[in-house]
XYZ file of C-alpha atoms in Angstrom:
485
model
C 107.770 4.687 154.939
C 108.434 6.693 157.545
C 109.853 3.720 159.817
C 113.751 2.503 159.475
C 113.070 -0.647 160.137
C 110.112 -0.249 157.730
C 112.198 1.113 154.909
C 115.233 -1.589 155.339
C 113.005 -4.347 155.583
C 111.308 -2.722 152.162
C 114.736 -2.234 150.572
C 115.893 -5.579 151.546
C 112.502 -7.298 149.415
C 113.451 -4.949 146.771
C 109.923 -3.036 147.060
C 111.575 -0.096 147.466
C 115.157 1.461 146.499
C 117.451 3.379 148.808
C 117.959 5.775 146.141
C 114.525 6.281 146.082
C 114.198 6.814 149.948
C 117.895 9.060 149.893
C 115.928 11.416 147.305
C 112.853 11.552 149.616
C 115.132 12.482 151.937
C 117.007 15.001 150.317
C 113.690 16.701 148.860
C 112.150 16.567 152.681
C 115.539 18.781 153.858
C 115.401 21.123 151.070
C 111.779 21.493 151.267
C 112.166 22.583 155.227
C 115.440 24.862 155.277
C 113.454 27.053 157.180
C 113.906 25.102 160.384
C 117.807 25.055 160.121
C 118.205 21.543 161.376
C 120.969 20.773 158.815
C 124.898 22.447 158.382
C 126.203 20.041 155.881
C 123.829 18.022 153.301
C 125.857 16.061 150.238
C 123.607 15.151 148.179
C 125.939 13.732 145.243
C 127.475 11.607 148.147
C 124.405 9.946 149.806
C 122.867 9.599 146.484
C 125.941 7.270 145.532
C 126.226 5.513 148.720
C 122.326 4.400 148.371
C 122.916 3.512 144.440
C 126.018 1.260 146.006
C 123.514 -0.249 148.538
C 120.662 -1.021 146.083
C 123.604 -2.299 143.324
C 125.301 -4.371 146.179
C 121.625 -5.718 147.915
C 120.796 -7.284 144.789
C 123.419 -10.023 144.722
C 124.675 -9.986 148.640
C 123.114 -12.807 150.671
C 123.708 -10.820 153.587
C 121.542 -8.268 152.956
C 118.722 -9.570 155.869
C 121.630 -8.929 157.941
C 121.640 -5.126 157.757
C 119.012 -3.451 159.888
C 119.628 -0.151 158.530
C 119.518 -1.393 154.501
C 119.119 1.626 152.982
C 117.851 4.058 155.574
C 118.854 7.435 155.365
C 119.881 8.871 158.639
C 121.588 12.445 159.933
C 124.474 12.363 162.434
C 124.919 15.293 164.591
C 127.951 17.757 163.406
C 130.299 16.966 166.269
C 130.801 13.259 164.741
C 133.413 13.012 162.059
C 132.602 12.158 158.760
C 135.036 11.803 155.671
C 132.987 12.396 152.944
C 131.182 16.150 154.517
C 132.595 18.710 156.865
C 132.428 18.312 160.664
C 132.588 22.055 162.521
C 130.917 21.271 166.029
C 128.605 23.735 165.071
C 131.571 26.411 165.627
C 133.496 28.958 163.601
C 136.820 27.599 164.888
C 136.194 24.401 162.622
C 134.644 25.996 159.885
C 134.799 23.506 156.667
C 136.788 21.523 158.443
C 136.261 17.823 156.888
C 138.272 14.845 159.016
C 140.155 12.508 156.867
C 138.222 9.347 158.908
C 134.876 8.369 160.045
C 133.670 8.183 164.026
C 133.691 4.140 164.919
C 129.560 5.051 164.978
C 129.057 6.671 161.907
C 131.376 3.154 160.771
C 128.937 0.763 162.398
C 125.990 2.543 161.147
C 127.190 2.354 157.326
C 128.125 -1.618 158.048
C 124.534 -1.945 158.769
C 123.398 -0.312 155.307
C 122.075 3.183 156.157
C 123.122 6.219 153.795
C 124.343 9.349 155.685
C 122.371 12.417 154.400
C 123.711 15.040 156.388
C 125.203 16.620 159.284
C 122.470 18.240 161.897
C 122.799 21.344 163.689
C 123.772 21.767 167.274
C 124.874 24.224 169.823
C 128.516 24.964 169.655
C 130.596 21.638 170.598
C 127.526 20.734 172.243
C 127.198 23.183 174.913
C 123.683 24.231 175.290
C 120.115 23.470 175.980
C 118.194 25.454 173.364
C 120.359 25.134 169.721
C 120.748 28.816 169.867
C 124.605 29.078 170.386
C 124.977 27.430 167.482
C 127.969 29.419 165.628
C 126.011 29.212 162.388
C 122.233 29.452 162.743
C 119.568 28.696 165.445
C 116.918 25.397 165.033
C 113.474 25.587 164.924
C 110.946 23.490 167.095
C 108.791 21.901 163.953
C 105.639 21.906 166.534
C 105.674 25.375 166.492
C 108.581 27.219 164.759
C 109.274 30.581 167.446
C 110.280 27.678 170.070
C 113.197 26.266 170.847
C 113.944 22.130 169.968
C 116.219 21.847 172.665
C 119.902 20.801 172.609
C 122.253 20.347 171.979
C 121.042 17.956 169.459
C 118.311 20.413 168.503
C 118.969 19.768 164.651
C 118.557 15.881 164.900
C 115.554 16.102 167.006
C 114.438 18.687 164.600
C 115.051 16.224 161.525
C 113.352 13.790 162.974
C 110.406 15.641 164.374
C 109.318 16.677 161.009
C 109.692 13.190 159.315
C 112.867 14.812 157.650
C 114.636 11.827 158.241
C 113.842 8.288 160.142
C 116.383 8.446 162.371
C 119.331 10.676 163.158
C 122.032 10.685 165.445
C 122.820 12.463 168.547
C 125.274 12.780 171.274
C 124.336 13.178 175.288
C 126.570 14.759 178.032
C 123.981 15.917 180.234
C 120.676 15.850 178.664
C 121.493 16.565 174.840
C 119.621 13.569 173.500
C 116.769 13.473 176.009
C 115.780 16.886 176.478
C 115.346 17.562 172.378
C 113.558 14.531 172.508
C 110.925 15.824 174.536
C 110.965 19.262 173.246
C 110.161 17.719 170.198
C 107.948 15.025 170.709
C 110.001 11.944 169.592
C 112.217 9.024 171.247
C 115.450 10.205 172.639
C 117.884 6.752 173.605
C 120.669 7.655 175.917
C 122.981 4.505 176.085
C 124.939 3.429 179.292
C 128.405 4.994 179.230
C 131.190 2.781 176.777
C 128.379 1.487 174.831
C 129.170 2.819 171.813
C 132.558 4.051 170.696
C 133.243 7.804 171.155
C 136.157 7.585 168.591
C 135.661 10.607 166.358
C 133.428 12.298 168.835
C 134.711 16.158 169.144
C 134.980 15.865 172.787
C 133.118 18.100 175.289
C 133.637 16.394 178.245
C 135.126 13.106 177.586
C 133.799 11.374 181.455
C 130.212 12.127 180.528
C 129.853 12.043 176.570
C 128.040 9.265 174.789
C 126.603 8.942 171.287
C 122.628 7.681 170.945
C 119.732 8.606 168.952
C 116.854 9.784 167.879
C 113.817 8.604 166.266
C 110.190 8.331 166.154
C 109.681 4.853 167.505
C 111.137 3.070 170.521
C 111.949 -0.099 167.908
C 113.581 2.659 165.116
C 115.666 3.834 168.332
C 116.553 0.396 169.628
C 117.748 -0.648 166.236
C 119.902 2.113 165.052
C 121.433 2.134 169.196
C 122.548 -1.287 168.976
C 123.967 -1.059 165.512
C 126.360 1.519 166.680
C 126.972 -0.740 169.905
C 130.353 -2.373 170.583
C 133.732 -2.470 171.527
C 136.234 -0.609 169.942
C 139.958 -0.990 170.341
C 140.021 2.965 169.582
C 138.388 3.821 172.761
C 139.328 2.458 175.957
C 136.308 3.687 177.689
C 134.139 1.625 175.469
C 132.323 -2.116 176.564
C 132.410 -5.439 174.825
C 129.623 -5.635 177.754
C 126.445 -6.725 175.495
C 124.702 -9.720 177.878
C 121.798 -7.632 179.046
C 121.762 -5.463 176.231
C 121.260 -8.451 174.004
C 118.272 -9.960 176.133
C 115.541 -8.973 173.878
C 112.827 -10.272 177.224
C 108.741 -10.288 176.440
C 105.987 -7.308 176.350
C 104.688 -8.727 179.588
C 104.824 -6.052 182.198
C 104.177 -8.259 185.019
C 107.806 -8.687 186.239
C 108.200 -4.943 185.793
C 108.658 -2.684 188.954
C 108.848 1.090 189.055
C 109.235 4.110 191.017
C 108.987 7.532 190.354
C 111.275 10.422 191.778
C 109.876 12.733 194.164
C 112.437 15.400 193.589
C 111.457 15.498 189.985
C 108.222 15.921 190.440
C 107.812 18.531 192.599
C 108.503 22.628 192.829
C 109.660 24.145 189.757
C 108.136 21.509 187.256
C 105.058 22.908 184.796
C 102.355 21.364 186.404
C 101.107 20.047 182.820
C 104.685 18.227 183.066
C 103.820 16.299 185.690
C 100.545 15.317 185.518
C 101.642 13.916 181.716
C 104.400 11.863 183.515
C 101.791 10.693 186.640
C 99.161 9.884 183.748
C 101.711 8.001 181.845
C 102.812 5.800 185.604
C 99.253 4.858 186.045
C 99.240 3.652 182.545
C 102.449 1.660 183.166
C 100.801 0.257 186.243
C 97.291 -0.690 184.361
C 99.472 -2.744 181.995
C 100.530 -4.738 184.923
C 103.479 -3.577 186.419
C 104.003 -2.515 190.243
C 104.485 0.984 190.752
C 106.000 1.754 194.312
C 105.174 5.463 193.999
C 107.439 8.212 194.666
C 111.087 7.891 195.749
C 113.927 9.852 197.376
C 116.975 9.204 195.167
C 119.732 10.213 197.589
C 121.574 13.571 196.469
C 119.745 13.596 192.938
C 119.300 17.429 193.426
C 123.486 17.793 194.234
C 124.183 16.349 190.545
C 123.290 19.400 188.730
C 125.951 21.776 189.995
C 128.501 18.689 190.171
C 127.741 17.978 186.368
C 128.720 21.639 185.578
C 131.993 21.857 187.894
C 133.138 18.537 186.004
C 131.846 19.151 182.568
C 133.384 22.648 181.848
C 136.571 21.342 183.779
C 136.997 19.056 181.187
C 135.780 21.022 178.327
C 138.342 23.467 179.546
C 140.958 20.606 178.536
C 139.552 19.716 175.848
C 139.118 22.484 174.015
C 142.762 24.033 174.371
C 143.553 21.765 171.307
C 141.646 24.416 169.332
C 144.515 26.843 168.936
C 144.402 27.812 165.201
C 147.255 25.670 164.644
C 146.184 22.455 163.535
C 142.723 22.935 162.695
C 140.215 25.354 161.554
C 140.716 29.261 160.815
C 143.778 31.223 161.734
C 143.729 34.323 163.139
C 145.730 37.265 161.053
C 148.238 38.947 163.731
C 151.255 41.611 163.080
C 154.147 40.293 162.507
C 156.765 39.528 164.945
C 153.702 38.819 167.645
C 154.203 35.902 169.975
C 152.638 32.490 169.527
C 150.292 33.164 172.397
C 148.839 35.977 170.894
C 147.751 34.118 167.499
C 145.773 31.202 169.962
C 144.400 34.127 171.662
C 143.372 36.050 168.903
C 142.072 32.603 167.130
C 139.768 31.621 170.128
C 138.573 35.327 170.859
C 137.160 35.804 167.245
C 136.174 32.021 166.513
C 134.481 31.003 169.925
C 131.454 31.039 170.815
C 129.892 33.408 173.952
C 128.579 30.315 175.458
C 131.976 28.084 175.197
C 134.089 30.881 176.305
C 131.864 30.962 179.681
C 132.086 27.095 179.862
C 135.987 27.354 179.263
C 136.201 29.927 181.886
C 134.338 28.021 184.699
C 136.359 24.760 184.062
C 139.895 26.360 184.137
C 139.068 28.044 187.422
C 137.264 24.936 188.768
C 141.053 23.395 187.810
C 143.223 26.642 189.137
C 145.480 25.979 191.814
C 143.425 26.567 195.386
C 140.413 25.829 193.676
C 140.583 22.356 192.566
C 140.072 20.878 195.783
C 137.274 23.049 196.634
C 135.304 22.507 193.053
C 136.224 19.914 190.986
C 137.328 17.481 193.721
C 134.359 18.026 195.359
C 132.135 17.510 192.510
C 134.385 14.121 191.736
C 132.827 13.258 195.431
C 129.503 14.094 194.605
C 129.365 12.198 191.151
C 130.006 8.929 193.492
C 127.211 10.235 195.578
C 124.993 10.384 192.654
C 125.106 6.865 191.265
C 124.891 5.365 194.799
C 121.607 7.386 195.220
C 120.622 5.949 191.853
C 121.937 2.321 192.232
C 119.770 2.554 195.486
C 116.827 3.626 194.174
C 117.303 1.032 191.360
C 117.653 -1.822 193.334
C 114.690 -4.227 192.753
C 113.057 -2.176 190.339
C 113.130 -2.187 186.598
C 113.496 1.719 185.703
C 112.755 5.017 187.442
C 110.499 7.446 185.974
C 110.580 11.244 185.572
C 109.900 14.254 183.264
C 113.236 14.741 180.802
C 112.645 18.496 181.507
C 111.026 20.413 184.117
C 108.788 22.347 180.606
C 107.638 22.132 177.256
C 109.718 23.970 175.124
C 110.129 27.392 175.601
C 110.205 30.723 172.792
C 113.364 31.327 170.991
C 115.361 34.044 173.012
C 113.443 33.178 176.386
C 116.259 32.187 177.934
C 119.507 33.566 175.926
C 120.131 36.526 178.748
C 119.735 34.075 181.662
C 122.101 31.066 180.909
C 121.348 29.754 185.074
C 117.831 29.563 184.214
C 118.814 27.343 181.181
C 121.192 25.569 182.472
C 118.374 24.371 185.827
C 116.647 22.910 182.786
C 118.750 20.036 182.759
C 118.224 18.876 186.294
C 116.554 16.162 185.247
C 119.313 14.289 182.983
C 122.281 15.203 184.402
C 122.040 12.335 187.219
C 122.000 9.420 184.758
C 124.696 11.178 182.912
C 126.910 11.515 186.090
C 126.355 7.670 186.651
C 126.947 6.347 183.198
C 123.242 4.886 183.311
C 120.708 4.149 180.259
C 117.962 6.411 179.718
C 114.903 6.266 176.937
C 112.857 9.598 176.524
C 108.990 8.918 174.804
C 106.158 11.248 174.221
C 104.010 10.604 176.667
C 101.410 13.660 176.215
C 100.865 17.588 175.647
C 101.069 20.411 177.800
C 99.994 24.199 177.572
C 103.377 26.159 177.107
C 101.491 28.895 179.140
C 100.039 30.919 176.357
C 97.689 28.177 175.050
C 100.042 26.573 172.890
C 100.262 22.905 173.421
C 103.208 20.825 173.514
C 104.978 17.849 173.684
C 106.041 16.252 176.829
C 108.679 13.814 177.294
C 108.553 10.911 179.952
C 112.542 9.814 180.713
C 113.122 5.621 182.127
C 116.093 5.532 183.522
C 117.589 1.829 184.062
C 120.389 0.398 185.258
C 123.788 -0.332 183.240
C 123.727 -1.870 179.916
C 120.162 -2.506 180.740
C 119.218 -1.146 177.328
C 117.022 -3.660 175.888
C 114.952 -3.869 179.346
C 114.248 -0.289 179.049
C 113.125 -0.434 175.598
C 111.054 -2.989 176.377
C 109.108 -1.063 178.871
C 109.243 1.911 176.556
C 107.471 -0.114 174.326
C 104.858 -1.281 175.946
C 104.101 1.925 177.391
C 104.448 3.618 173.770
C 101.551 1.463 172.173
C 99.399 2.074 175.374
C 99.685 5.954 174.801
C 99.377 6.155 171.202
C 101.257 9.384 171.251
C 100.437 11.214 167.603
C 103.495 13.157 166.308
C 103.688 15.342 163.488
C-alpha cells in the first residue's frame, strides 16, 4: 500500500505488519540515496519500534483509535527526536541528539506512526531550493537536475519518490507549499498554533508552523490532525478545534471562492497561470461559485515585510548557537576572549545564506533602523492580514499558484538570492496572516526547455478551517486526477 491511511488500515486488520512496511520504506530510502532526501536513518530503531507496534496491536483494543498505526513517516531534521540526531541541516549542530521529542513527533508516535528517518533541509529552514543544506543538496524526483523546492525539500522528495507515504515539514514562508508544488504532491500548512512548535528549532517564531506532505489530501489531513492540539509547553499553541473537527460533506454547492489576481499576472509563467485557471474552472464545474479575480489589498507588500520580520526573528533565535551549549566548538588561541570563540564557531559552522539573513535581521533591529524596518514590517503585516480577511469574507477559500514557476535547475538561482526570495511571493501572505493553506498538484507546465514539471494549486482559507479546505481540495483532487510518479 502507498497510502498512509490504507497502510494503517491493513496493519489494524493484520493483513500486513508494521515491520514489513518499515522495511519496505528503509529499502526504498537506501535504493534512492542519490536523491539526498535524508540526513539520518536509524534502521534498527525504526524496525524495533515497528516490532513493538505489531506486538502491541495484537492485544490492544484501542488499535483502531490510532489512525497512523504502523505507518512509516519521515520527519524534517529541524524537529527534535530523542533517538536520532537533529541538525537543522547545519554544521553548528552536527551530531547533536536532543534529550526529548518535539510535541508533533510525540503526537505522531501516539497515533502509531514509525519514524524512519530525518529529512534534509535548507540550513535552519532558510532557503527555497534545498541547496543551502550544509550536508548535500536534494534532487527533484521528477527531474534530478532540478531543485525540489525548500526548505522542506527532503520531505517533499521522499514523498514524491514513494520512499514514505507521508513526511513532516515546517512552513515559515512557504517551506511546505512550494516544495509540494515543485514535486507534484500535497502540502498542508495549518493555522498558526494548530500544531505545537515545542521541539522545533526556531527560524522565525511568529511565523513557524509544523505541517505535512503526502500524496493525497486524505493522508495529509490525517497526519496533520494527528499532530494537532494545544500544548502546555507552547504558549502560542491553540486548543481551538471546533472548525478543524467539522468534517463537512462533498457537496460543492455551498463553496464560494475567488482567484487572487495579483498572483496570476506579470512574473508568473503562462503554463502555471493556465493550470491554475483550469483548476478553478474545474472547481466551478463541480458546483462551486467563482467570483473571478479579486484584488487582495497589500498582497504584494507581504514579501518585503516577511523578510524583514523573519530575518529579525532569526537573528535573535540563532544567537543561541555559539559553541558553548550545542554542537562543535571552534578552537581558539589560549587567552582568547569568549567572544572570539563565539565568532569563530559561528563563522566556520554557519552557511552563507544563514549569515546573510542574520545580518539583514540584525540591521533591521539596530538602533535607528528599528522603526523604519521591523516596526514598519509589523504594521504591513497587520494590513496583509486585514486584506486576506476582507477577501475571504463570504468565501470558502482563495485560489492562487504556490509558486510563479515550476521547479528550476540546480544552481540556477544560487548566485541571485533576490530572485530566489521573489519566488515566495505567493506563499508569504498566508504565513504573515497565520492562515491555513493547502497545495495540490493541478497539472504540468513546460519548464522552458521542453521538460514538463508539476504545477501546484494553493488554497488559502480562514483560521482553523483545515477541514473545510481539505473538503474542497479532495473534490478538486478527484476531478483533476493528477498522476504522480
